[in-house]
Short mmCIF file of C-alpha atoms in Angstrom, two decimals:
data_model
loop_
_atom_site.label_atom_id
_atom_site.label_comp_id
_atom_site.label_asym_id
_atom_site.label_seq_id
_atom_site.Cartn_x
_atom_site.Cartn_y
_atom_site.Cartn_z
CA MET A 1 2.44 -35.81 2.52
CA ALA A 2 4.32 -34.67 -0.58
CA HIS A 3 1.54 -36.08 -2.77
CA ASP A 4 -1.08 -34.09 -0.85
CA GLU A 5 0.93 -30.88 -1.21
CA ALA A 6 1.32 -31.43 -4.96
CA ALA A 7 -2.42 -32.05 -5.35
CA SER A 8 -3.22 -28.95 -3.31
CA GLY A 9 -0.84 -26.89 -5.44
CA LYS A 10 -2.48 -28.08 -8.65
CA LYS A 11 -5.94 -27.23 -7.34
CA PHE A 12 -4.74 -23.74 -6.45
CA ALA A 13 -3.28 -23.33 -9.94
CA PHE A 14 -6.62 -24.19 -11.52
CA VAL A 15 -8.47 -21.77 -9.21
CA LEU A 16 -6.00 -19.03 -10.12
CA LEU A 17 -6.42 -19.83 -13.80
CA ALA A 18 -10.20 -19.59 -13.48
CA PHE A 19 -9.95 -16.16 -11.83
CA GLN A 20 -7.56 -14.94 -14.53
CA VAL A 21 -9.90 -16.09 -17.31
CA VAL A 22 -12.80 -14.28 -15.63
CA PHE A 23 -10.69 -11.12 -15.35
CA ILE A 24 -9.82 -11.28 -19.05
CA VAL A 25 -13.47 -11.62 -20.00
CA LEU A 26 -14.54 -8.75 -17.73
CA PHE A 27 -11.83 -6.47 -19.06
CA GLY A 28 -12.79 -7.36 -22.60
CA VAL A 29 -16.47 -6.60 -22.03
CA PHE A 30 -16.41 -3.54 -19.77
CA ALA A 31 -13.00 -1.83 -20.03
CA GLU A 32 -11.52 0.43 -22.67
CA TYR A 33 -8.74 2.96 -22.99
CA HIS A 34 -9.41 6.48 -21.82
CA TRP A 35 -9.76 8.97 -24.66
CA ASP A 36 -6.34 10.39 -23.87
CA ALA A 37 -4.74 6.98 -24.42
CA LYS A 38 -6.49 6.32 -27.73
CA PRO A 39 -5.20 7.25 -31.19
CA GLN A 40 -6.28 10.71 -32.34
CA SER A 41 -8.62 9.18 -34.91
CA HIS A 42 -10.65 7.63 -32.07
CA ARG A 43 -10.89 10.73 -29.87
CA PRO A 44 -13.97 12.97 -29.76
CA ALA A 45 -13.82 16.38 -31.44
CA ASP A 46 -14.93 19.67 -29.94
CA ALA A 47 -17.18 22.26 -31.61
CA ASN A 48 -14.29 23.58 -33.68
CA GLY A 49 -13.42 20.14 -34.94
CA LEU A 50 -10.23 19.98 -32.90
CA VAL A 51 -9.36 16.62 -31.43
CA LYS A 52 -9.11 16.62 -27.63
CA GLY A 53 -9.41 14.22 -24.74
CA VAL A 54 -12.13 14.30 -22.14
CA ARG A 55 -9.59 15.23 -19.47
CA GLN A 56 -8.53 18.27 -21.51
CA ALA A 57 -12.13 19.38 -21.90
CA ASP A 58 -12.67 19.14 -18.15
CA ALA A 59 -9.29 20.54 -17.11
CA ALA A 60 -10.73 23.87 -16.01
CA LYS A 61 -13.00 22.24 -13.42
CA SER A 62 -10.66 19.48 -12.25
CA ASP A 63 -8.14 19.59 -9.39
CA ALA A 64 -6.46 16.31 -10.34
CA PRO A 65 -2.71 16.48 -11.03
CA TYR A 66 -3.16 14.31 -14.13
CA ASN A 67 -2.64 16.14 -17.41
CA PRO A 68 -2.88 14.06 -20.60
CA ASP A 69 -0.22 16.14 -22.36
CA TYR A 70 2.35 15.43 -19.64
CA ALA A 71 1.05 12.20 -18.12
CA MET A 72 3.99 9.99 -19.08
CA LYS A 73 6.54 12.71 -18.38
CA ASP A 74 5.34 14.00 -15.00
CA PHE A 75 2.79 11.54 -13.60
CA TYR A 76 4.29 8.18 -14.51
CA PRO A 77 7.52 8.57 -12.45
CA MET A 78 5.54 9.05 -9.23
CA PHE A 79 3.28 6.14 -10.15
CA GLN A 80 6.38 4.01 -10.68
CA ASP A 81 7.62 4.97 -7.20
CA VAL A 82 4.36 3.67 -5.72
CA HIS A 83 4.64 0.54 -7.86
CA VAL A 84 8.12 -0.16 -6.48
CA MET A 85 6.75 0.21 -2.95
CA MET A 86 4.13 -2.47 -3.59
CA PHE A 87 6.42 -5.13 -5.06
CA ILE A 88 9.84 -4.44 -3.52
CA GLY A 89 9.09 -2.37 -0.40
CA PHE A 90 6.25 -4.48 0.97
CA GLY A 91 7.70 -7.66 -0.53
CA TYR A 92 11.04 -7.54 1.26
CA LEU A 93 9.51 -6.03 4.40
CA MET A 94 7.59 -9.31 4.86
CA THR A 95 10.67 -11.54 4.75
CA PHE A 96 11.56 -11.21 8.45
CA LEU A 97 10.01 -14.53 9.52
CA ARG A 98 12.60 -17.30 9.46
CA LYS A 99 10.34 -19.97 7.98
CA TYR A 100 8.34 -17.77 5.59
CA GLY A 101 10.93 -15.65 3.78
CA TYR A 102 10.55 -17.17 0.32
CA SER A 103 6.81 -17.74 0.57
CA SER A 104 6.06 -14.26 1.93
CA LEU A 105 7.94 -12.63 -0.94
CA GLY A 106 6.23 -14.86 -3.49
CA ILE A 107 2.73 -14.48 -2.03
CA ASN A 108 3.26 -10.70 -1.85
CA PHE A 109 4.11 -10.71 -5.57
CA LEU A 110 1.09 -12.85 -6.40
CA LEU A 111 -1.38 -10.88 -4.26
CA ALA A 112 -0.23 -7.53 -5.63
CA ALA A 113 -0.56 -8.71 -9.24
CA PHE A 114 -3.96 -10.28 -8.53
CA VAL A 115 -5.31 -7.28 -6.63
CA ILE A 116 -4.38 -4.60 -9.15
CA GLN A 117 -6.58 -6.40 -11.68
CA TRP A 118 -9.50 -7.00 -9.31
CA ALA A 119 -9.29 -3.49 -7.84
CA THR A 120 -9.37 -1.98 -11.33
CA LEU A 121 -12.50 -3.96 -12.15
CA MET A 122 -14.25 -3.16 -8.87
CA ARG A 123 -13.52 0.56 -9.13
CA GLY A 124 -14.59 0.49 -12.76
CA PHE A 125 -17.92 -1.12 -11.92
CA LEU A 126 -18.59 1.67 -9.41
CA HIS A 127 -17.77 4.40 -11.95
CA MET A 128 -19.26 3.04 -15.18
CA HIS A 129 -20.68 5.25 -17.93
CA ASP A 130 -22.77 3.79 -20.74
CA GLY A 131 -21.80 0.28 -19.71
CA LYS A 132 -18.05 0.94 -19.90
CA PHE A 133 -15.28 2.20 -17.66
CA MET A 134 -12.10 3.83 -18.93
CA ILE A 135 -8.52 3.16 -17.93
CA ASP A 136 -5.67 5.66 -17.70
CA LEU A 137 -2.66 6.20 -15.46
CA THR A 138 -4.79 7.29 -12.50
CA THR A 139 -6.61 3.96 -12.75
CA LEU A 140 -3.30 2.12 -12.41
CA LEU A 141 -2.37 4.25 -9.43
CA THR A 142 -5.63 3.67 -7.55
CA ALA A 143 -5.22 -0.06 -8.22
CA ASP A 144 -1.82 0.11 -6.52
CA PHE A 145 -3.44 1.91 -3.59
CA GLY A 146 -5.87 -1.00 -3.32
CA ALA A 147 -2.95 -3.43 -3.39
CA ALA A 148 -1.33 -1.49 -0.53
CA ALA A 149 -4.36 -2.08 1.71
CA ILE A 150 -4.33 -5.81 0.99
CA LEU A 151 -0.58 -6.08 1.60
CA ILE A 152 -0.99 -4.33 4.95
CA THR A 153 -3.62 -6.94 5.82
CA PHE A 154 -1.28 -9.64 4.53
CA GLY A 155 1.29 -8.58 7.14
CA ALA A 156 -1.22 -9.19 9.94
CA VAL A 157 -1.85 -12.82 8.91
CA LEU A 158 1.62 -13.63 7.57
CA GLY A 159 2.38 -17.34 7.86
CA LYS A 160 -1.11 -18.30 9.02
CA LEU A 161 -2.98 -18.96 5.75
CA SER A 162 -2.62 -21.04 2.62
CA PRO A 163 -2.20 -19.36 -0.80
CA LEU A 164 -5.86 -20.05 -1.63
CA GLN A 165 -7.00 -18.47 1.62
CA TYR A 166 -4.89 -15.39 0.91
CA LEU A 167 -6.50 -15.16 -2.52
CA ILE A 168 -10.04 -15.39 -1.12
CA MET A 169 -9.17 -12.83 1.56
CA ALA A 170 -7.91 -10.42 -1.11
CA LEU A 171 -11.00 -10.97 -3.26
CA ILE A 172 -13.35 -10.12 -0.39
CA GLU A 173 -11.26 -7.25 0.99
CA VAL A 174 -10.92 -5.45 -2.34
CA SER A 175 -14.69 -5.57 -2.82
CA VAL A 176 -15.33 -4.11 0.62
CA LEU A 177 -12.49 -1.61 0.23
CA GLU A 178 -13.79 -0.14 -3.03
CA VAL A 179 -17.38 0.07 -1.82
CA ASN A 180 -16.23 1.65 1.44
CA GLU A 181 -14.19 4.26 -0.44
CA TRP A 182 -17.05 4.99 -2.85
CA VAL A 183 -19.44 5.58 0.08
CA GLY A 184 -16.92 7.75 1.90
CA VAL A 185 -16.03 9.92 -1.08
CA LYS A 186 -19.36 10.15 -2.89
CA ILE A 187 -21.78 10.30 0.04
CA PHE A 188 -19.77 11.65 2.98
CA LYS A 189 -17.43 13.80 0.81
CA THR A 190 -14.35 12.54 2.64
CA LEU A 191 -10.99 14.01 1.63
CA ASP A 192 -8.30 11.33 1.81
CA VAL A 193 -5.57 12.24 -0.65
CA GLY A 194 -2.86 9.88 0.60
CA GLY A 195 -5.08 6.99 1.64
CA SER A 196 -4.65 7.36 5.40
CA ILE A 197 -8.29 6.33 5.97
CA PHE A 198 -9.30 4.13 3.05
CA VAL A 199 -5.94 2.38 2.59
CA HIS A 200 -3.81 2.28 5.75
CA VAL A 201 -6.44 2.28 8.48
CA PHE A 202 -8.79 0.02 6.53
CA GLY A 203 -6.03 -2.49 5.70
CA ALA A 204 -4.76 -2.53 9.28
CA TYR A 205 -8.15 -3.10 10.91
CA PHE A 206 -9.21 -5.63 8.28
CA GLY A 207 -5.99 -7.51 8.99
CA LEU A 208 -6.61 -7.42 12.74
CA ALA A 209 -10.14 -8.73 12.20
CA CYS A 210 -8.89 -11.54 9.96
CA SER A 211 -6.17 -12.45 12.45
CA ARG A 212 -8.67 -12.58 15.31
CA VAL A 213 -11.15 -14.70 13.40
CA LEU A 214 -8.58 -17.10 11.96
CA SER A 215 -6.38 -17.55 15.02
CA ARG A 216 -6.63 -20.39 17.50
CA TRP A 217 -5.62 -19.72 21.09
CA GLU A 218 -3.65 -22.91 21.55
CA TYR A 219 -1.77 -22.27 18.29
CA SER A 220 -1.09 -18.63 19.11
CA ALA A 221 0.08 -19.37 22.63
CA ASN A 222 2.33 -22.35 21.93
CA GLY A 223 3.24 -22.56 18.28
CA PHE A 224 3.39 -19.27 16.45
CA ASN A 225 5.92 -17.55 18.72
CA THR A 226 8.52 -20.09 17.60
CA LEU A 227 7.90 -19.02 14.00
CA LYS A 228 8.73 -15.40 14.88
CA TYR A 229 12.43 -16.17 15.20
CA THR A 230 14.56 -14.28 12.71
CA THR A 231 18.06 -14.57 11.34
CA LYS A 232 20.53 -11.93 10.27
CA THR A 233 19.71 -12.69 6.65
CA THR A 234 15.94 -12.30 7.04
CA ASP A 235 16.44 -9.15 9.10
CA LEU A 236 18.71 -7.69 6.44
CA PHE A 237 16.24 -8.34 3.63
CA SER A 238 13.45 -6.90 5.76
CA MET A 239 15.47 -3.74 6.30
CA VAL A 240 15.91 -3.43 2.52
CA GLY A 241 12.14 -3.35 2.15
CA THR A 242 11.89 -0.80 4.95
CA ILE A 243 14.36 1.54 3.27
CA PHE A 244 12.56 1.25 -0.07
CA LEU A 245 9.28 2.23 1.60
CA TRP A 246 11.01 5.09 3.39
CA MET A 247 12.56 6.44 0.20
CA PHE A 248 9.39 6.45 -1.88
CA TRP A 249 6.91 7.52 0.80
CA PRO A 250 6.79 11.17 -0.38
CA SER A 251 5.53 9.99 -3.78
CA PHE A 252 2.85 7.82 -2.17
CA ASN A 253 1.68 10.75 -0.03
CA SER A 254 1.59 13.36 -2.78
CA VAL A 255 0.81 11.67 -6.08
CA MET A 256 -2.97 12.18 -5.79
CA ALA A 257 -2.77 15.67 -4.27
CA PRO A 258 -4.05 18.65 -6.27
CA ALA A 259 -1.33 20.21 -8.41
CA GLU A 260 -0.87 23.33 -6.28
CA LEU A 261 -0.48 21.22 -3.11
CA GLN A 262 1.63 18.39 -4.49
CA GLN A 263 5.04 19.98 -3.98
CA ARG A 264 4.22 20.99 -0.42
CA ALA A 265 3.10 17.42 0.34
CA VAL A 266 6.44 16.09 -0.90
CA ILE A 267 8.43 18.62 1.16
CA ASN A 268 6.45 18.01 4.35
CA THR A 269 6.67 14.23 4.09
CA TYR A 270 10.35 14.35 3.15
CA PHE A 271 11.44 16.31 6.21
CA ALA A 272 9.03 14.52 8.55
CA LEU A 273 10.51 11.15 7.58
CA ALA A 274 14.07 12.44 7.89
CA SER A 275 13.33 13.82 11.35
CA CYS A 276 11.68 10.55 12.42
CA CYS A 277 14.66 8.53 11.22
CA VAL A 278 17.14 10.57 13.27
CA ALA A 279 14.87 10.55 16.33
CA THR A 280 14.49 6.77 16.03
CA PHE A 281 18.23 6.22 16.29
CA ILE A 282 18.44 8.67 19.20
CA CYS A 283 15.84 6.62 21.08
CA SER A 284 17.61 3.39 20.19
CA PHE A 285 20.92 4.63 21.63
CA LEU A 286 19.22 5.96 24.75
CA PHE A 287 17.07 2.93 25.57
CA HIS A 288 19.15 0.01 24.25
CA HIS A 289 22.37 0.23 26.24
CA GLY A 290 24.01 2.78 23.96
CA LYS A 291 23.95 0.49 20.94
CA ILE A 292 22.16 0.22 17.62
CA SER A 293 21.50 -3.12 15.98
CA MET A 294 19.57 -3.28 12.74
CA VAL A 295 19.86 -7.07 12.60
CA GLY A 296 20.20 -9.78 15.19
CA ASN A 297 18.16 -7.97 17.87
CA TRP A 298 14.45 -8.54 17.21
CA LEU A 299 13.29 -5.84 19.63
CA THR A 300 15.52 -3.11 18.20
CA LYS A 301 14.90 -4.12 14.60
CA GLU A 302 11.13 -4.16 15.06
CA ILE A 303 11.15 -0.66 16.56
CA ILE A 304 13.43 0.77 13.86
CA GLU A 305 11.48 -0.76 10.97
CA SER A 306 8.13 0.45 12.28
CA ALA A 307 9.24 3.84 13.55
CA TRP A 308 10.85 4.88 10.28
CA HIS A 309 7.66 4.79 8.27
CA SER A 310 4.79 4.60 10.79
CA PRO A 311 4.85 8.37 11.44
CA GLY A 312 4.58 8.76 7.67
CA ASN A 313 1.19 7.06 7.90
CA TRP A 314 0.13 9.32 10.76
CA PHE A 315 1.34 12.37 8.83
CA LEU A 316 -0.87 11.62 5.83
CA CYS A 317 -3.77 13.70 7.15
CA LEU A 318 -1.60 16.83 7.58
CA LYS A 319 1.01 16.48 4.86
CA TRP A 320 -0.35 19.05 2.40
CA LYS A 321 -1.65 21.59 4.92
CA HIS A 322 -0.13 25.07 4.89
CA TYR A 323 1.85 25.05 8.12
CA TRP A 324 5.30 26.44 8.85
CA LEU A 325 8.06 24.23 7.56
CA TRP A 326 9.47 23.61 11.05
CA SER A 327 6.11 22.13 12.09
CA CYS A 328 6.92 19.05 9.97
CA PHE A 329 9.86 18.32 12.29
CA LEU A 330 7.92 19.20 15.43
CA LEU A 331 4.83 17.13 14.61
CA SER A 332 6.88 14.08 13.63
CA VAL A 333 8.53 13.74 17.07
CA PRO A 334 5.35 13.08 19.17
CA LEU A 335 4.06 10.78 16.41
CA LEU A 336 7.32 8.86 16.57
CA THR A 337 7.02 8.62 20.36
CA VAL A 338 3.56 7.11 20.08
CA CYS A 339 4.75 4.59 17.48
CA LEU A 340 7.73 3.60 19.61
CA SER A 341 5.52 3.22 22.68
CA GLU A 342 3.05 1.02 20.78
CA ASN A 343 5.80 -1.19 19.35
CA TYR A 344 7.59 -1.50 22.69
CA ALA A 345 4.37 -2.52 24.46
CA HIS A 346 3.55 -4.99 21.68
CA THR A 347 7.04 -6.48 21.85
CA ILE A 348 6.92 -6.94 25.63
CA THR A 349 3.55 -8.74 25.42
CA THR A 350 4.72 -11.11 22.67
CA PHE A 351 7.62 -12.34 24.77
#
């Protein structure tokens, strides 16, 4: 048994090595720095002979928040918030299963690192100019958005696949994800600033489809429920991931918003999440015998973890709209109620 596991691990290592070599070759052939990231001697000059980046030349007709003069100062901090969500937020969120704590954190790390490379290549192939695609900070951010979709799917099949199967799933899903987004944005002119459609919904339904295809009834009915058992330690680590996601959600929602809407997106998301958090604890006290238990009670913990940030996903479509400030609090309450109802119904059926 141990010999078979060692042989399987070595085969996976060679497969991973092959993918990494292919990525290196593809990046070497097709990718290059954006003009704004190159030395001044390599940048194009305008009619007056002044050196400028392409983004500067197109600034007047662009709504993107990215500005090459302030990219590292203003844009990078919000990108780093999203990056923390991918590796720490999602990573520790997935540690709630008793038998898959270490592996879920490790596979999350591996998948995120693998996907940001593959997503960059896939998006680049769909936006090539003269046989090349350019990389800047927005490229890194959209790669993290792609990783978010795959990590959402990963949560739906947690503990059911081998590392190689997770890798193949990510390879296929990223390809479909990028093509789907390209069709939606370029052909149907879809506006999806915070990824509510192309990231969250896509990742969730892709995960449900994978779970349905890969599951076996006899295994689901008899075996997997025993793997759902948690401990106080796994619950605690899972709550750490939840709080990280909760803290950085305003950055995720607003980082790709147009400059004039970005601050409003942060404010709306900030107060909506705060309102949802308070309302979640109110519901917990009312419906769980006047007590709150963040660990040790699977039902309560599941509701708290999901309710804190699920309304943030629902609020993505409205976060930058020009409503009254109090509407952020008002809209978050019915969204929270729906999330709590869905989680309560799901919990009852699983027991």
